[in-house]
N, CA, C and O of each residue as an XYZ file, in Angstrom:
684
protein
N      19.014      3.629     -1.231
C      17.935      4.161     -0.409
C      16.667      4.377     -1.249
O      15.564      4.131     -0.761
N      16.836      4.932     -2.772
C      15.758      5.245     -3.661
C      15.490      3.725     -3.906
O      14.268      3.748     -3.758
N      15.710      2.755     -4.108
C      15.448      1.165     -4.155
C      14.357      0.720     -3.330
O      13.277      0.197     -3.605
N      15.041      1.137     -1.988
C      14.767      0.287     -0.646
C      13.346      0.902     -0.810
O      12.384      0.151     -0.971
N      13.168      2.506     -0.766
C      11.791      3.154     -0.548
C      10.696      2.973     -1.355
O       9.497      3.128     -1.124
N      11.333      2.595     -2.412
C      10.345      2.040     -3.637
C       9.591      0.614     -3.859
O       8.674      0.182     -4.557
N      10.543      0.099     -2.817
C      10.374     -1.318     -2.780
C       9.173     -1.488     -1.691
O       8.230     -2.233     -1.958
N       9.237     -0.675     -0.276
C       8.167     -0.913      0.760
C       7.174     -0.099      0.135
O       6.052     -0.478      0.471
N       7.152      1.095     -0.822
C       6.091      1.414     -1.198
C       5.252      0.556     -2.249
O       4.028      0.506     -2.364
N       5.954      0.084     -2.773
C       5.178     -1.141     -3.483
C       4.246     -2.526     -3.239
O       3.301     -3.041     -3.836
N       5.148     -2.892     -1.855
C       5.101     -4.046     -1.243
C       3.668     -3.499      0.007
O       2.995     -4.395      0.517
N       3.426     -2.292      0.291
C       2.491     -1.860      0.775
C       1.462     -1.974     -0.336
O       0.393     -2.458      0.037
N       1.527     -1.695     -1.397
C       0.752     -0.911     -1.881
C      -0.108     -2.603     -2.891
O      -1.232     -2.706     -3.384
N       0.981     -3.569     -2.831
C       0.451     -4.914     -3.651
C      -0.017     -5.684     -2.478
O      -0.884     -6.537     -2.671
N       0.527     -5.461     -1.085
C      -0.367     -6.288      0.270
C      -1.414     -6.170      0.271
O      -2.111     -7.143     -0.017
N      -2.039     -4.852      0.616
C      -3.024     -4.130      0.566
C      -4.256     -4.809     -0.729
O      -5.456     -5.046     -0.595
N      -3.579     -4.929     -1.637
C      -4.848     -5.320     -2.669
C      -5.095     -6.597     -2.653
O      -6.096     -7.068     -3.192
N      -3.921     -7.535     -1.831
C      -4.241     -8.745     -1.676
C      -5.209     -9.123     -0.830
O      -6.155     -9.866     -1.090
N      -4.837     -8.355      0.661
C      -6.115     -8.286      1.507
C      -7.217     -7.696      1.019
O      -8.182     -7.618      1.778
N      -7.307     -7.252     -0.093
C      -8.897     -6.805     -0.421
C      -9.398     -7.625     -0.995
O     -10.622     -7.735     -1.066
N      -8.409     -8.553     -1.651
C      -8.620     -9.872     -2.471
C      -8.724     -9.362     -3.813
O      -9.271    -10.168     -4.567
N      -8.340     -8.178     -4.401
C      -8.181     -7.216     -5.652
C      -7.374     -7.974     -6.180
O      -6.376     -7.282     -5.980
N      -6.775     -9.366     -7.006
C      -5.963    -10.008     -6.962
C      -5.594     -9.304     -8.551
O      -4.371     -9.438     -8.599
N      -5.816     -8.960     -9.221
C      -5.793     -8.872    -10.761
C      -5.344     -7.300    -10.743
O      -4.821     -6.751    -11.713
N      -5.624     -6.659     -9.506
C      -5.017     -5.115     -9.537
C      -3.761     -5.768     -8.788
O      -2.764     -5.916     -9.494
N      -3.688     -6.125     -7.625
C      -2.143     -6.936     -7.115
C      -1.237     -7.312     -8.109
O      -0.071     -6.924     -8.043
N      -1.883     -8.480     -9.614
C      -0.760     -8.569    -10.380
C      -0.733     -7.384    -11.455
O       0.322     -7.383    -12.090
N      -1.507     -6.516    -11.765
C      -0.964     -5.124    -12.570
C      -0.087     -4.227    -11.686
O       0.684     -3.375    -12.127
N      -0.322     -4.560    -10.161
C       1.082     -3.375     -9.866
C       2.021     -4.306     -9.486
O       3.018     -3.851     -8.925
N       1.932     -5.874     -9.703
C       3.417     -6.162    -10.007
C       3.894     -6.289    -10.967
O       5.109     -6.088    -10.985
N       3.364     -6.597    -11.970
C       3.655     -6.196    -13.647
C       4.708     -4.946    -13.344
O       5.933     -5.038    -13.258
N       3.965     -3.858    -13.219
C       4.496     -2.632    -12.837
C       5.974     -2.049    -12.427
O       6.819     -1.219    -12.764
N       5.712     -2.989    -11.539
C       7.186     -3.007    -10.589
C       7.703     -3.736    -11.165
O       8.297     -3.150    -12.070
N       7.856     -4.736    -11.201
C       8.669     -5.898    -12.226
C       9.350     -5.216    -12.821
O      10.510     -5.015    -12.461
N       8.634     -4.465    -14.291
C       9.228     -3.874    -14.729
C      10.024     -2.904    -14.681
O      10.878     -2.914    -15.567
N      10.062     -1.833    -13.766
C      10.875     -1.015    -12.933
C      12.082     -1.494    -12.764
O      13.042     -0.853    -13.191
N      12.285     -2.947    -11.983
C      13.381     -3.350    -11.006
C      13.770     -3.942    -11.635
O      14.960     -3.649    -11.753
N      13.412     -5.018    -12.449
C      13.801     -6.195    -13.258
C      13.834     -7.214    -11.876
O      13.052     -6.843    -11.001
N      14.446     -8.161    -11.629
C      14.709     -9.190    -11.133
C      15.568     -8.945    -10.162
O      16.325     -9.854     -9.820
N      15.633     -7.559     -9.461
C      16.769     -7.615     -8.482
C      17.080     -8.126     -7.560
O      17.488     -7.293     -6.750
N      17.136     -9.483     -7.056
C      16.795    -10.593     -5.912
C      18.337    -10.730     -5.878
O      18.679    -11.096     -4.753
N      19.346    -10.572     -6.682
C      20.482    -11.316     -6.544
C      21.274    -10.069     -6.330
O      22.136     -9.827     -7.174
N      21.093     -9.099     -5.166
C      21.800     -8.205     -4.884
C      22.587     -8.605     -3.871
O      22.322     -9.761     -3.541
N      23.732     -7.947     -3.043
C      24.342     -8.380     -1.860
C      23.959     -8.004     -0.753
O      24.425     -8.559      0.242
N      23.138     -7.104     -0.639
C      22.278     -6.139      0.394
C      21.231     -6.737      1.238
O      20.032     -6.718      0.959
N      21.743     -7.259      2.265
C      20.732     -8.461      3.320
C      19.155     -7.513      2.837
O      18.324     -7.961      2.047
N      19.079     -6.472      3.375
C      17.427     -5.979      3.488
C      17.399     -5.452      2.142
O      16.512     -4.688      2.523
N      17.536     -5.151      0.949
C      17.347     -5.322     -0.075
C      16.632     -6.132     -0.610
O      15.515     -6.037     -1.119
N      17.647     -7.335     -0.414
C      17.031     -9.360     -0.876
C      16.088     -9.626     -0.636
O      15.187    -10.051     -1.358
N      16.134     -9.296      1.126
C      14.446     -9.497      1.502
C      13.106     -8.951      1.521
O      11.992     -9.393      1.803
N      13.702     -7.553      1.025
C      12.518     -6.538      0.380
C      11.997     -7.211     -0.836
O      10.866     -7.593     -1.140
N      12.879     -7.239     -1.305
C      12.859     -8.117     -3.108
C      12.151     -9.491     -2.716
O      11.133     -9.902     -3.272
N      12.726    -10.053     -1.831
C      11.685    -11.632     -1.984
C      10.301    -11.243     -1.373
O       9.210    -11.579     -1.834
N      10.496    -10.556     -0.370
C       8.843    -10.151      0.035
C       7.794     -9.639     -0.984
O       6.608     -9.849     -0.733
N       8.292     -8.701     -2.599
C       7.735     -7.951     -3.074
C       7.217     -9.340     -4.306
O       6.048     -9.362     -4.690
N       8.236    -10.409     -4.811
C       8.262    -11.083     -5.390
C       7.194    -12.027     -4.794
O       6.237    -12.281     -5.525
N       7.226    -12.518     -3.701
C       6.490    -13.147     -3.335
C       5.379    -13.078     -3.270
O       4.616    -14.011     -3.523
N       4.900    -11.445     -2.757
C       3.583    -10.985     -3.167
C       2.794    -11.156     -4.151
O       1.627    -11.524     -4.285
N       3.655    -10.817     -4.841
C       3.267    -10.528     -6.661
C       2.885    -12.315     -7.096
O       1.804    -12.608     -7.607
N       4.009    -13.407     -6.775
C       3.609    -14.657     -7.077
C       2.337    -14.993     -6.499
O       1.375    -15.443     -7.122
N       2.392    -14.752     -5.292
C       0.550    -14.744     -4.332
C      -0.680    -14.463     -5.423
O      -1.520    -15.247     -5.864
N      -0.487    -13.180     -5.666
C      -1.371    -12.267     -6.779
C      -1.629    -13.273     -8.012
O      -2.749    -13.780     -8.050
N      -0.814    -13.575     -8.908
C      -0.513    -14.930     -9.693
C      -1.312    -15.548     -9.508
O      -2.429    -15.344     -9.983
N      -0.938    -16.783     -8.549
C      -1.322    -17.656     -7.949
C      -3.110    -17.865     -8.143
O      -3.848    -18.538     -8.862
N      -3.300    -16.619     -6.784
C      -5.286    -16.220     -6.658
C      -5.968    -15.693     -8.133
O      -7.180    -15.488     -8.195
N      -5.005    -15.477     -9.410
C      -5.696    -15.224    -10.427
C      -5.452    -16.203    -11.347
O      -5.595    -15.937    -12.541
N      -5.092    -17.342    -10.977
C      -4.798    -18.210    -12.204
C      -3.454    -17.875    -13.194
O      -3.468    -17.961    -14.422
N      -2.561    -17.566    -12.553
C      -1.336    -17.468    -13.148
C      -0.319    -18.297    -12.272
O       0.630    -17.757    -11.705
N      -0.582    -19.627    -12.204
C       0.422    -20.264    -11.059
C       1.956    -20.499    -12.200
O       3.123    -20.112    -12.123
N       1.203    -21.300    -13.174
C       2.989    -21.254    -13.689
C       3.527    -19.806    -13.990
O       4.198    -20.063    -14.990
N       3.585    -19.289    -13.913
C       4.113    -17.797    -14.067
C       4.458    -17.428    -12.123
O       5.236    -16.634    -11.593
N       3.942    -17.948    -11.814
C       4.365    -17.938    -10.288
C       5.115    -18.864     -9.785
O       5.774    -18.542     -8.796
N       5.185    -19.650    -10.077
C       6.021    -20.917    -10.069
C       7.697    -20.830     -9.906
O       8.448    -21.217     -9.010
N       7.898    -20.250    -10.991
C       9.542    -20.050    -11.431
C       9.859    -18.829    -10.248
O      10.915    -19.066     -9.662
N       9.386    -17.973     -9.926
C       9.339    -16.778     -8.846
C       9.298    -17.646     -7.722
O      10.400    -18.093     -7.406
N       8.579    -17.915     -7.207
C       9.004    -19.071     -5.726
C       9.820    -19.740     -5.776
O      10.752    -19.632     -4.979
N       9.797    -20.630     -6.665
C      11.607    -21.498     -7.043
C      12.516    -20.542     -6.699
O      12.841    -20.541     -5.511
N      12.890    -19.933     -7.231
C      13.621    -18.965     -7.542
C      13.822    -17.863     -5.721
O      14.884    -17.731     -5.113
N      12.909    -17.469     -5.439
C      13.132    -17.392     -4.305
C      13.452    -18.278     -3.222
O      14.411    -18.086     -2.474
N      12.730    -19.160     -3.138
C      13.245    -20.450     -2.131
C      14.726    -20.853     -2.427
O      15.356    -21.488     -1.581
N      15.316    -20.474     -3.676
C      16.644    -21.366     -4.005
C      17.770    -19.979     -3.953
O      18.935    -20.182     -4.294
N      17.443    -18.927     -3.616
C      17.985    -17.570     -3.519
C      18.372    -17.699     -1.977
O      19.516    -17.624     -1.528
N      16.867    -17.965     -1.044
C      17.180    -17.751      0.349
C      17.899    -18.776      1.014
O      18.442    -18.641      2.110
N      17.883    -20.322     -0.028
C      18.305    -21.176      0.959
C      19.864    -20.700      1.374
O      20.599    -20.650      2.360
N      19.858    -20.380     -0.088
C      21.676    -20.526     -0.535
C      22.233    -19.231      0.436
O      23.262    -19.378      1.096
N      21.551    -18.097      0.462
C      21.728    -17.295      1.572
C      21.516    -17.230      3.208
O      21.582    -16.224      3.915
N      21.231    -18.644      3.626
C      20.279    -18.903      4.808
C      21.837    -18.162      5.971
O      21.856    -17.148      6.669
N      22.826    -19.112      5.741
C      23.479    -18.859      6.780
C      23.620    -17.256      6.989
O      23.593    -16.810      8.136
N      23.739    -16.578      6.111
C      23.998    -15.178      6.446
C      22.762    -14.761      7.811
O      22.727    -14.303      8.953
N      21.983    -15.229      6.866
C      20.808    -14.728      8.063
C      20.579    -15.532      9.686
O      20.034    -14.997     10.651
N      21.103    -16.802      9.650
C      20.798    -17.589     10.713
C      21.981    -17.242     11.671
O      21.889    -17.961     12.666
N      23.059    -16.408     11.741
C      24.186    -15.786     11.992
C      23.625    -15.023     13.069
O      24.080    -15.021     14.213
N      22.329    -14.180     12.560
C      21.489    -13.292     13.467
C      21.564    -13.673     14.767
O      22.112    -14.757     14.967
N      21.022    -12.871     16.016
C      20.619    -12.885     16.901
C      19.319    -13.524     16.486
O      18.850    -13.177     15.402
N      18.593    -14.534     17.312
C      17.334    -15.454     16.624
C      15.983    -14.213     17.246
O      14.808    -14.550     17.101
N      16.331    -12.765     17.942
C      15.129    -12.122     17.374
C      15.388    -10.874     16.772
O      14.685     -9.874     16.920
N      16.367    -10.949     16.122
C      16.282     -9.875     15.163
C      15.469     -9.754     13.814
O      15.225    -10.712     13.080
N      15.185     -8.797     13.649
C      13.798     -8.522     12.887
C      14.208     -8.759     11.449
O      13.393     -8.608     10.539
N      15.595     -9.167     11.209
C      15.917     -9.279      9.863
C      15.634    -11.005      9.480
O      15.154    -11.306      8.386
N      15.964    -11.983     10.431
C      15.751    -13.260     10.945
C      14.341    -13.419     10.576
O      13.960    -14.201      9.705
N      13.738    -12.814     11.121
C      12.302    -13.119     11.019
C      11.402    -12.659      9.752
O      10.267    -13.027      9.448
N      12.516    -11.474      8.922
C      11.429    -11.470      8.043
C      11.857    -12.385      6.716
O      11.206    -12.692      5.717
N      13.214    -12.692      7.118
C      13.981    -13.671      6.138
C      13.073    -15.283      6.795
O      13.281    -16.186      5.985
N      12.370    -15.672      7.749
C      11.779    -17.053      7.526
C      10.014    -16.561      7.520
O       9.117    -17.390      7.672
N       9.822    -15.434      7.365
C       8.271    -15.416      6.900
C       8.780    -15.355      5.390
O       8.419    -16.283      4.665
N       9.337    -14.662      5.012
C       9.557    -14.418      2.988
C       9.780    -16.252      2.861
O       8.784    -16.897      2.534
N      10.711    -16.784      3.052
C      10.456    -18.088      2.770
C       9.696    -19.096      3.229
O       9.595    -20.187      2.668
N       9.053    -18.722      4.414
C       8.106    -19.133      4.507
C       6.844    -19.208      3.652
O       6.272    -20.233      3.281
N       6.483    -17.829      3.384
C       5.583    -17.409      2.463
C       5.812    -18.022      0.770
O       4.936    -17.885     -0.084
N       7.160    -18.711      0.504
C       7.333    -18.780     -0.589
C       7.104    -20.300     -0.722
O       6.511    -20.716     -1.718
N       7.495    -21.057      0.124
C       7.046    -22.725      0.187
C       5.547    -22.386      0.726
O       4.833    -22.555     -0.263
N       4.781    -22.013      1.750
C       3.413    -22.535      1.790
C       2.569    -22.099      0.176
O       1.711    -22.786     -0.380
N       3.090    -20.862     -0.272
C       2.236    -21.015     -1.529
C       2.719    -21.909     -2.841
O       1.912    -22.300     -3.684
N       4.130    -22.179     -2.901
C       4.542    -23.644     -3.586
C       3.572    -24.947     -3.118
O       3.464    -25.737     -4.056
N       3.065    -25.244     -2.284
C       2.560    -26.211     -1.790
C       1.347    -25.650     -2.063
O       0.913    -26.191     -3.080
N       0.466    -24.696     -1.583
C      -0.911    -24.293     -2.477
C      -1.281    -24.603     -3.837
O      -2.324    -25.162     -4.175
N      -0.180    -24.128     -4.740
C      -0.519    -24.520     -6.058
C      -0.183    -25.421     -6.416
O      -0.507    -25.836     -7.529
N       0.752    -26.192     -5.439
C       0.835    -27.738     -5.833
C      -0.745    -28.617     -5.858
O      -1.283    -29.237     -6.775
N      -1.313    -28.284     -4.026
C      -2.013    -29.037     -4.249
C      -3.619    -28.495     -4.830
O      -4.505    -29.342     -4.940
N      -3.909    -26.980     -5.194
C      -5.143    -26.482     -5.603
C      -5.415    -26.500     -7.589
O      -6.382    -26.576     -8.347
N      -3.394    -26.338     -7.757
C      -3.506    -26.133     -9.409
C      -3.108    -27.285     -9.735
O      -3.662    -27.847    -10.680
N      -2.132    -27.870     -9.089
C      -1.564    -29.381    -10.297
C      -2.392    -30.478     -9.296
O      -2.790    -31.295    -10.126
N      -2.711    -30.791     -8.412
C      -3.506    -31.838     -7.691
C      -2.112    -32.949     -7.328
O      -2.079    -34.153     -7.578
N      -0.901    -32.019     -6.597
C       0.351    -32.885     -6.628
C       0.533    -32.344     -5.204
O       1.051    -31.318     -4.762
N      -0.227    -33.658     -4.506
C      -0.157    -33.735     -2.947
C       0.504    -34.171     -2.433
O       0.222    -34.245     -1.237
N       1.750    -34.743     -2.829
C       3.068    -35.509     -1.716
C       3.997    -33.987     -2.264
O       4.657    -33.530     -1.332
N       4.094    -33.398     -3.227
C       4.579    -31.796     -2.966
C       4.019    -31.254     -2.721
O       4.735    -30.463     -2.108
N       2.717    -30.757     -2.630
C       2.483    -29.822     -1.730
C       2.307    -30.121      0.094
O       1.761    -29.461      0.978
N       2.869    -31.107      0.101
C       2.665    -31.893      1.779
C       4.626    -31.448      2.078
O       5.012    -31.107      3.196
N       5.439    -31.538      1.057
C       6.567    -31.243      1.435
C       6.623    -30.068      1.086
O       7.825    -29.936      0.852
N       6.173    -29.156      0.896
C       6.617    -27.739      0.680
C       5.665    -27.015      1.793
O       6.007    -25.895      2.176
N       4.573    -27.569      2.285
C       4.257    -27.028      3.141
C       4.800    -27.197      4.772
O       4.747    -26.243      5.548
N       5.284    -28.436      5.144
C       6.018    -28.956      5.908
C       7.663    -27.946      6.180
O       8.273    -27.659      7.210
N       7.950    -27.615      4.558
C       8.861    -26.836      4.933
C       8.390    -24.969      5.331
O       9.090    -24.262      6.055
N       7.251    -24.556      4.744
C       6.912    -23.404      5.393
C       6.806    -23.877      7.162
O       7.273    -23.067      7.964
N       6.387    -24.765      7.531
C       5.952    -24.811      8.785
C       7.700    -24.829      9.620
O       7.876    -24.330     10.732
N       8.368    -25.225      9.137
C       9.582    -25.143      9.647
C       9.861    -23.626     10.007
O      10.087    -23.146     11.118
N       9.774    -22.884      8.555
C      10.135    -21.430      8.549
C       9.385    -20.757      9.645
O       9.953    -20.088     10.508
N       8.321    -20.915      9.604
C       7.034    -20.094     10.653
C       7.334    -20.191     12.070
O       7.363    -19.324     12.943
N       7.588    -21.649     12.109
C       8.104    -21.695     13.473
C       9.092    -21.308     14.115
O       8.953    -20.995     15.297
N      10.463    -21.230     13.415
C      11.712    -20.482     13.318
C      11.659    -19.186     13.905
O      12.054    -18.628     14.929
N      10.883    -18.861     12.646
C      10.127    -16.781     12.473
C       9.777    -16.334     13.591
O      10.017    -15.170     13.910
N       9.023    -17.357     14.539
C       7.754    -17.662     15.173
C       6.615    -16.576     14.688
O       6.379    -15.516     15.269
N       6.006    -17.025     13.590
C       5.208    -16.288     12.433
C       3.458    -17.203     13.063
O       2.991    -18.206     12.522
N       2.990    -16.651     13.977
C       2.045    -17.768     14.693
C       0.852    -17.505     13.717
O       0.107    -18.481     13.808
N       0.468    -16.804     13.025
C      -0.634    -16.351     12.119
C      -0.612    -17.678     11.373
O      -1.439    -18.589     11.319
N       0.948    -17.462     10.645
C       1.144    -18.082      9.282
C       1.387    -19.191      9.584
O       1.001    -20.091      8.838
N       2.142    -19.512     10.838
C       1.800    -20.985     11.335
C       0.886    -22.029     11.337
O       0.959    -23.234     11.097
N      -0.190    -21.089     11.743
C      -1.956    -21.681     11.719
C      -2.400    -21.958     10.317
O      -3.003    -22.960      9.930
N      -1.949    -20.748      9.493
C      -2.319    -21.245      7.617
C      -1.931    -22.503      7.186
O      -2.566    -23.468      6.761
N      -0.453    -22.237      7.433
C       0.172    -23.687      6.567
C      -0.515    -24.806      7.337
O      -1.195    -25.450      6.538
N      -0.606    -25.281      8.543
C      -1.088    -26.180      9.170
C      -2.596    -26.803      8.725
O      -3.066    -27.939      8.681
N      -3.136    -25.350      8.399
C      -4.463    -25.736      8.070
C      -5.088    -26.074      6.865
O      -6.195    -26.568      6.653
N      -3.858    -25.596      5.831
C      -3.342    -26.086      4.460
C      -2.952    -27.602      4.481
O      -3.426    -28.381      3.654
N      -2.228    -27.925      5.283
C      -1.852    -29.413      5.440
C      -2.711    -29.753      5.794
O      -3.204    -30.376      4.853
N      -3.491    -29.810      6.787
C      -4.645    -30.651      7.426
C      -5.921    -30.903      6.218
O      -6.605    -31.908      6.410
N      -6.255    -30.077      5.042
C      -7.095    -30.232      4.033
C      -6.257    -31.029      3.038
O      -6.798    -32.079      2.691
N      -5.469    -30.864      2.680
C      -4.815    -31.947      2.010
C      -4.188    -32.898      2.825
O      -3.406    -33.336      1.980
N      -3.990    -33.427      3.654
C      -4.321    -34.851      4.741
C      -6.060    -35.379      4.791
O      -6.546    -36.509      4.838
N      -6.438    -34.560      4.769
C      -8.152    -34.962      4.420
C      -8.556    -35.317      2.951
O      -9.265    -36.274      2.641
N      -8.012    -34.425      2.107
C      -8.378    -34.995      0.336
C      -7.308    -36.512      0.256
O      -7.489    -37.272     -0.695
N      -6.257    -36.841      1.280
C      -5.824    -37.979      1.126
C      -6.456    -38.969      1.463
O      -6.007    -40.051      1.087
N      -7.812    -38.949      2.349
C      -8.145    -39.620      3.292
C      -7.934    -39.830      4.443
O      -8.638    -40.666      5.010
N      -6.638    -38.970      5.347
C      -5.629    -39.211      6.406
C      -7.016    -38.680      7.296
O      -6.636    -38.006      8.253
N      -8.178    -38.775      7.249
C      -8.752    -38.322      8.592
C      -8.443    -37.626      9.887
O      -8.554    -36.436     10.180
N      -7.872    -39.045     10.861
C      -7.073    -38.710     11.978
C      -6.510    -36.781     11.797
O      -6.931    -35.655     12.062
N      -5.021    -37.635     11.019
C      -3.866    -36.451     11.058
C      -4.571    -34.878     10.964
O      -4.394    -33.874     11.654
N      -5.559    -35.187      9.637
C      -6.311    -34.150      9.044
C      -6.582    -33.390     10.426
O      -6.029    -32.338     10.750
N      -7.594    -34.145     11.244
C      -8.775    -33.202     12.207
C      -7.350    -32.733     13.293
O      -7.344    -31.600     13.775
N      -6.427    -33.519     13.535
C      -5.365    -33.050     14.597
C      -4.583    -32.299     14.020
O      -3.601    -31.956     14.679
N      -4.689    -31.878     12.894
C      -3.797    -30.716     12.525
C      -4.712    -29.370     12.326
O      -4.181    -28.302     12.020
């Protein structure tokens, strides 16, 4: 319970600076936490995991918007290859239970920004076209309609730096 509470207070508290776009205070309070928790993603505790990938994920976000993508990198891997391997537990759900949904926004959230820094930091656009393809799976799942519209609109700019015109403007 002292975990769990520490974990949404954190995960509030590193959202929050993301939406301010404070990205460099976002990765000092995940530094922060990091250090606190260590790596606890590989617990058995369904809402635990997904506290943990949500908080992780954040923190890789934070990364990411400050120029720390490889350091974010191994954290999305790492989450994406945590949740797949755990998917069935969660797809077991009732498809609107709130645990369902926050288990395909966290991986959601963890492939569309794999595919961001694919295609903004390494300029590696047939992965970031498949990692975003797979957030759009998740979103839709989630039915995450916000984040739906991101990844889409993430794909549609890299369908345009390909030249794909068409696809680009219809996505």
């Amino acid at each position: 319970e002292v975990l769990k509470s520490f974990l949404e207070e954190s995960i509030t508290e590193i959202e929050q600076q993301l939406s301010s776009s404070n990205y460099k205070s976002a990765v000092e309070i995940g530094r922060k936490v990091s250090l606190r928790i260590g790596f606890q993603f590989e617990l058995d505790n369904p809402e635990i995991e997904l506290l943990s990938g949500k908080f992780w994920t954040f923190f890789a976000i934070a990364l990411i918007y400050s120029e720390g993508t490889e350091e974010a990198f191994p954290i999305l891997h790492r989450i994406v290859e945590r949740l797949e391997k755990q998917g069935s537990r969660y797809k077991q759900l009732d498809s609107n239970s709130t645990w369902l949904q926050v288990y395909h926004l966290v991986l959601g959230r963890a492939y569309n920004h794999l595919g961001y820094g694919y295609w903004m930091d390494k300029g590696c656009y047939g992965a970031a076209l498949r990692e975003f393809h797979s957030a759009l799976a998740n979103f839709a799942e989630g039915k995450w309609e916000q984040e739906t519209a991101t990844a889409y609109d993430n794909l549609g700019r890299v369908y345009a730096q390909l030249g794909h015109r068409m696809h680009a403007e219809f996505l």
